[in-house]
mmCIF file of C-alpha atoms in Angstrom:
data_model
loop_
_atom_site.group_PDB
_atom_site.id
_atom_site.type_symbol
_atom_site.label_atom_id
_atom_site.label_comp_id
_atom_site.label_asym_id
_atom_site.label_seq_id
_atom_site.Cartn_x
_atom_site.Cartn_y
_atom_site.Cartn_z
ATOM 1 C CA MET J 22 -9.632 7.997 -45.190
ATOM 2 C CA THR J 23 -11.846 7.205 -42.201
ATOM 3 C CA LYS J 24 -14.616 4.846 -41.586
ATOM 4 C CA ARG J 25 -18.001 5.256 -39.260
ATOM 5 C CA LEU J 26 -17.374 4.094 -35.960
ATOM 6 C CA GLU J 27 -13.842 4.018 -36.132
ATOM 7 C CA VAL J 28 -11.845 5.176 -32.911
ATOM 8 C CA TYR J 29 -8.585 7.292 -33.199
ATOM 9 C CA LYS J 30 -6.180 8.442 -30.352
ATOM 10 C CA CYS J 31 -3.731 11.391 -30.607
ATOM 11 C CA GLU J 32 -0.182 9.798 -28.981
ATOM 12 C CA ILE J 33 0.731 13.464 -27.830
ATOM 13 C CA CYS J 34 -2.001 14.868 -25.761
ATOM 14 C CA GLY J 35 -4.444 11.668 -25.414
ATOM 15 C CA ASN J 36 -7.499 12.805 -27.169
ATOM 16 C CA ILE J 37 -9.956 10.018 -28.563
ATOM 17 C CA VAL J 38 -12.355 10.320 -31.105
ATOM 18 C CA GLU J 39 -15.119 8.369 -32.733
ATOM 19 C CA VAL J 40 -15.656 8.983 -36.346
ATOM 20 C CA LEU J 41 -19.468 9.533 -36.797
ATOM 21 C CA HIS J 42 -19.555 10.037 -40.614
ATOM 22 C CA ALA J 43 -16.754 8.703 -42.988
ATOM 23 C CA GLY J 44 -14.387 11.065 -44.938
ATOM 24 C CA LYS J 45 -11.999 11.118 -47.206
ATOM 25 C CA GLY J 46 -9.302 12.873 -45.251
ATOM 26 C CA THR J 47 -7.157 11.896 -42.554
ATOM 27 C CA LEU J 48 -7.814 12.983 -38.650
ATOM 28 C CA GLU J 49 -4.738 15.144 -37.057
ATOM 29 C CA CYS J 50 -4.349 16.413 -33.533
ATOM 30 C CA CYS J 51 -1.376 18.227 -32.310
ATOM 31 C CA LYS J 52 0.077 18.806 -35.667
ATOM 32 C CA GLN J 53 0.152 14.813 -36.422
ATOM 33 C CA ASP J 54 -1.965 12.044 -37.590
ATOM 34 C CA MET J 55 -4.385 10.532 -34.964
ATOM 35 C CA VAL J 56 -3.505 6.537 -34.620
ATOM 36 C CA LEU J 57 -6.492 3.980 -35.307
ATOM 37 C CA TYR J 58 -7.606 1.926 -32.767
ATOM 38 C CA PRO J 59 -7.906 -1.588 -34.238
ATOM 39 C CA GLU J 60 -10.949 -3.545 -33.042
ATOM 40 C CA ASN J 61 -9.340 -6.696 -31.030
ATOM 41 C CA THR J 62 -11.581 -9.577 -30.731
ATOM 42 C CA ARG J 63 -9.198 -12.126 -29.212
ATOM 43 C CA ASP J 64 -7.442 -11.510 -25.640
ATOM 44 C CA ALA J 65 -3.853 -12.788 -24.971
ATOM 45 C CA SER J 66 -4.161 -11.362 -21.433
ATOM 46 C CA LEU J 67 -6.116 -13.999 -19.926
ATOM 47 C CA GLU J 68 -9.503 -12.838 -21.285
ATOM 48 C CA LYS J 69 -9.720 -9.603 -19.177
ATOM 49 C CA HIS J 70 -10.661 -7.568 -22.281
ATOM 50 C CA VAL J 71 -13.210 -9.250 -24.629
ATOM 51 C CA PRO J 72 -17.000 -8.171 -23.635
ATOM 52 C CA VAL J 73 -18.923 -10.921 -22.307
ATOM 53 C CA ILE J 74 -22.676 -10.867 -23.085
ATOM 54 C CA THR J 75 -25.615 -12.237 -20.866
ATOM 55 C CA ARG J 76 -29.070 -11.673 -22.358
ATOM 56 C CA ASN J 77 -32.359 -11.835 -20.123
ATOM 57 C CA GLY J 78 -35.119 -10.734 -22.702
ATOM 58 C CA ASN J 79 -34.325 -7.134 -23.990
ATOM 59 C CA GLU J 80 -31.542 -6.645 -21.362
ATOM 60 C CA LEU J 81 -28.195 -7.097 -22.303
ATOM 61 C CA LYS J 82 -25.608 -7.110 -19.224
ATOM 62 C CA VAL J 83 -21.873 -6.702 -20.506
ATOM 63 C CA ASP J 84 -19.164 -7.540 -18.149
ATOM 64 C CA VAL J 85 -15.684 -6.715 -19.417
ATOM 65 C CA GLY J 86 -13.568 -9.991 -19.433
ATOM 66 C CA GLN J 87 -14.380 -13.602 -18.656
ATOM 67 C CA GLU J 88 -12.066 -12.682 -15.414
ATOM 68 C CA LEU J 89 -12.973 -9.124 -14.688
ATOM 69 C CA HIS J 90 -10.786 -6.385 -15.672
ATOM 70 C CA PRO J 91 -9.124 -4.329 -13.152
ATOM 71 C CA MET J 92 -10.189 -1.081 -12.270
ATOM 72 C CA GLU J 93 -7.639 1.165 -11.261
ATOM 73 C CA GLU J 94 -6.546 4.617 -11.728
ATOM 74 C CA GLU J 95 -3.750 3.901 -13.966
ATOM 75 C CA HIS J 96 -5.777 0.816 -15.778
ATOM 76 C CA TYR J 97 -9.430 0.701 -16.461
ATOM 77 C CA ILE J 98 -12.305 0.374 -18.932
ATOM 78 C CA GLU J 99 -13.148 3.816 -20.079
ATOM 79 C CA TRP J 100 -16.645 2.950 -21.647
ATOM 80 C CA ILE J 101 -18.836 0.235 -22.741
ATOM 81 C CA GLU J 102 -20.650 0.655 -26.098
ATOM 82 C CA VAL J 103 -23.646 -1.263 -27.701
ATOM 83 C CA ILE J 104 -24.338 -1.000 -31.278
ATOM 84 C CA ALA J 105 -27.764 -2.157 -32.436
ATOM 85 C CA GLY J 106 -28.417 -1.395 -36.051
ATOM 86 C CA GLU J 107 -28.509 2.614 -36.507
ATOM 87 C CA LYS J 108 -28.591 2.853 -32.404
ATOM 88 C CA ILE J 109 -25.669 3.492 -30.157
ATOM 89 C CA CYS J 110 -25.685 3.593 -26.433
ATOM 90 C CA ARG J 111 -22.488 4.039 -24.331
ATOM 91 C CA GLN J 112 -21.858 3.966 -20.711
ATOM 92 C CA PHE J 113 -18.822 5.756 -19.427
ATOM 93 C CA LEU J 114 -17.012 4.484 -16.434
ATOM 94 C CA LYS J 115 -14.472 5.398 -13.835
ATOM 95 C CA ALA J 116 -11.725 3.613 -11.979
ATOM 96 C CA ASP J 117 -13.699 2.741 -8.951
ATOM 97 C CA GLN J 118 -16.444 1.029 -10.767
ATOM 98 C CA ALA J 119 -17.195 -2.298 -11.853
ATOM 99 C CA PRO J 120 -16.405 -2.964 -15.375
ATOM 100 C CA GLU J 121 -20.145 -3.660 -16.406
ATOM 101 C CA ALA J 122 -23.117 -2.020 -17.805
ATOM 102 C CA VAL J 123 -26.668 -3.201 -18.443
ATOM 103 C CA PHE J 124 -28.260 -1.935 -21.550
ATOM 104 C CA GLN J 125 -31.736 -2.312 -23.348
ATOM 105 C CA ALA J 126 -31.532 -3.733 -26.716
ATOM 106 C CA GLY J 127 -33.861 -5.576 -29.065
ATOM 107 C CA VAL J 128 -33.336 -8.728 -31.376
ATOM 108 C CA GLY J 129 -30.867 -8.953 -34.179
ATOM 109 C CA LYS J 130 -27.064 -8.391 -34.569
ATOM 110 C CA ILE J 131 -25.395 -6.720 -31.878
ATOM 111 C CA THR J 132 -21.888 -5.470 -31.511
ATOM 112 C CA VAL J 133 -20.500 -4.720 -28.004
ATOM 113 C CA ARG J 134 -17.198 -2.752 -27.851
ATOM 114 C CA ALA J 135 -15.226 -1.656 -24.286
ATOM 115 C CA PHE J 136 -12.149 0.802 -24.405
ATOM 116 C CA CYS J 137 -9.429 0.154 -21.996
ATOM 117 C CA ASN J 138 -7.159 2.753 -21.114
ATOM 118 C CA LEU J 139 -3.857 0.977 -21.701
ATOM 119 C CA HIS J 140 -5.016 -1.717 -24.265
ATOM 120 C CA GLY J 141 -7.441 -0.107 -26.788
ATOM 121 C CA LEU J 142 -10.616 -1.350 -28.143
ATOM 122 C CA TRP J 143 -12.362 -4.788 -27.965
ATOM 123 C CA LYS J 144 -15.302 -6.179 -29.473
ATOM 124 C CA VAL J 145 -17.917 -9.049 -29.600
ATOM 125 C CA GLU J 146 -20.807 -9.592 -32.168
ATOM 126 C CA VAL J 147 -23.838 -11.344 -30.786
#
Protein backbone atom coordinates (compact mmCIF):
# COMPACT_ATOMS: atom_id res chain seq x y z
CA MET A 1 0.00 0.00 0.00
CA THR A 2 1.36 3.40 -0.93
CA LYS A 3 0.86 6.76 0.76
CA ARG A 4 0.69 10.19 -0.84
CA LEU A 5 4.11 11.85 -1.36
CA GLU A 6 6.16 8.74 -0.66
CA VAL A 7 9.26 8.43 -2.87
CA TYR A 8 10.26 5.07 -4.41
CA LYS A 9 13.25 3.96 -6.48
CA CYS A 10 13.86 1.03 -8.83
CA GLU A 11 17.15 -0.60 -7.84
CA ILE A 12 17.67 -1.93 -11.36
CA CYS A 13 17.13 1.04 -13.70
CA GLY A 14 17.16 3.93 -11.21
CA ASN A 15 13.64 5.25 -11.93
CA ILE A 16 12.33 7.39 -9.07
CA VAL A 17 8.63 8.08 -8.51
CA GLU A 18 6.65 10.15 -6.04
CA VAL A 19 3.16 8.94 -5.16
CA LEU A 20 0.44 11.47 -6.01
CA HIS A 21 -2.52 9.32 -4.98
CA ALA A 22 -2.44 6.67 -2.22
CA GLY A 23 -3.25 3.18 -3.41
CA LYS A 24 -3.68 -0.39 -2.23
CA GLY A 25 -1.17 -1.92 -4.63
CA THR A 26 2.61 -1.94 -4.72
CA LEU A 27 4.88 -0.14 -7.15
CA GLU A 28 6.91 -2.27 -9.55
CA CYS A 29 9.56 -1.50 -12.13
CA CYS A 30 11.79 -3.87 -14.10
CA LYS A 31 9.68 -6.79 -12.80
CA GLN A 32 10.46 -6.17 -9.11
CA ASP A 33 9.06 -4.08 -6.25
CA MET A 34 10.36 -0.54 -6.00
CA VAL A 35 12.13 0.47 -2.76
CA LEU A 36 10.60 3.09 -0.47
CA TYR A 37 12.92 5.93 0.54
CA PRO A 38 12.34 6.85 4.20
CA GLU A 39 12.23 10.55 5.07
CA ASN A 40 15.45 10.93 7.07
CA THR A 41 15.49 13.73 9.61
CA ARG A 42 18.85 13.29 11.36
CA ASP A 43 22.14 13.41 9.56
CA ALA A 44 25.01 11.27 10.80
CA SER A 45 27.30 12.57 8.05
CA LEU A 46 28.47 15.97 9.36
CA GLU A 47 25.06 17.60 8.80
CA LYS A 48 25.31 17.70 5.00
CA HIS A 49 21.83 16.43 4.08
CA VAL A 50 19.16 17.95 6.33
CA PRO A 51 17.65 21.09 4.74
CA VAL A 52 18.33 24.38 6.57
CA ILE A 53 15.61 27.02 6.19
CA THR A 54 15.91 30.78 6.40
CA ARG A 55 12.63 32.69 6.25
CA ASN A 56 12.33 36.34 5.23
CA GLY A 57 8.65 37.26 5.09
CA ASN A 58 7.09 34.97 2.46
CA GLU A 59 10.49 34.04 1.02
CA LEU A 60 11.91 30.70 2.07
CA LYS A 61 15.60 30.06 1.35
CA VAL A 62 16.67 26.43 1.59
CA ASP A 63 20.30 25.36 1.90
CA VAL A 64 21.01 21.65 2.00
CA GLY A 65 23.14 20.95 5.05
CA GLN A 66 24.57 23.09 7.83
CA GLU A 67 27.80 22.36 6.00
CA LEU A 68 26.73 22.64 2.34
CA HIS A 69 26.26 19.34 0.59
CA PRO A 70 28.83 18.48 -2.13
CA MET A 71 27.63 19.01 -5.68
CA GLU A 72 29.70 16.67 -7.85
CA GLU A 73 28.65 14.51 -10.78
CA GLU A 74 28.87 11.35 -8.63
CA HIS A 75 27.22 12.85 -5.51
CA TYR A 76 24.75 15.73 -5.49
CA ILE A 77 21.32 16.99 -4.45
CA GLU A 78 18.90 16.20 -7.29
CA TRP A 79 16.01 18.31 -6.02
CA ILE A 80 14.63 20.41 -3.19
CA GLU A 81 10.89 20.41 -2.51
CA VAL A 82 8.60 22.57 -0.35
CA ILE A 83 5.23 21.24 0.79
CA ALA A 84 2.85 23.85 2.20
CA GLY A 85 -0.63 22.47 2.76
CA GLU A 86 -1.88 21.24 -0.62
CA LYS A 87 0.81 23.12 -2.58
CA ILE A 88 4.10 21.55 -3.63
CA CYS A 89 7.01 23.33 -5.31
CA ARG A 90 10.18 21.57 -6.46
CA GLN A 91 13.48 22.91 -7.77
CA PHE A 92 15.64 20.45 -9.72
CA LEU A 93 19.39 20.92 -9.42
CA LYS A 94 22.44 19.90 -11.44
CA ALA A 95 25.83 18.85 -10.12
CA ASP A 96 27.38 22.22 -11.01
CA GLN A 97 24.81 24.25 -9.04
CA ALA A 98 24.76 25.23 -5.37
CA PRO A 99 22.63 23.01 -3.09
CA GLU A 100 20.10 25.77 -2.46
CA ALA A 101 16.79 27.14 -3.70
CA VAL A 102 14.41 30.02 -2.93
CA PHE A 103 10.64 29.55 -2.73
CA GLN A 104 7.63 31.74 -2.00
CA ALA A 105 5.69 30.27 0.93
CA GLY A 106 2.94 31.56 3.18
CA VAL A 107 2.48 31.00 6.88
CA GLY A 108 1.69 27.70 8.53
CA LYS A 109 3.35 24.30 8.63
CA ILE A 110 5.92 23.77 5.89
CA THR A 111 7.80 20.59 5.07
CA VAL A 112 11.05 20.83 3.12
CA ARG A 113 12.61 17.76 1.51
CA ALA A 114 15.88 17.30 -0.35
CA PHE A 115 16.90 14.27 -2.39
CA CYS A 116 20.54 13.16 -2.51
CA ASN A 117 21.39 10.81 -5.39
CA LEU A 118 23.43 8.58 -3.04
CA HIS A 119 21.85 8.97 0.40
CA GLY A 120 18.16 9.43 -0.38
CA LEU A 121 15.44 11.63 1.02
CA TRP A 122 15.89 14.16 3.84
CA LYS A 123 13.28 16.40 5.45
CA VAL A 124 12.66 19.09 8.00
CA GLU A 125 9.40 20.66 9.15
CA VAL A 126 8.99 24.29 10.17
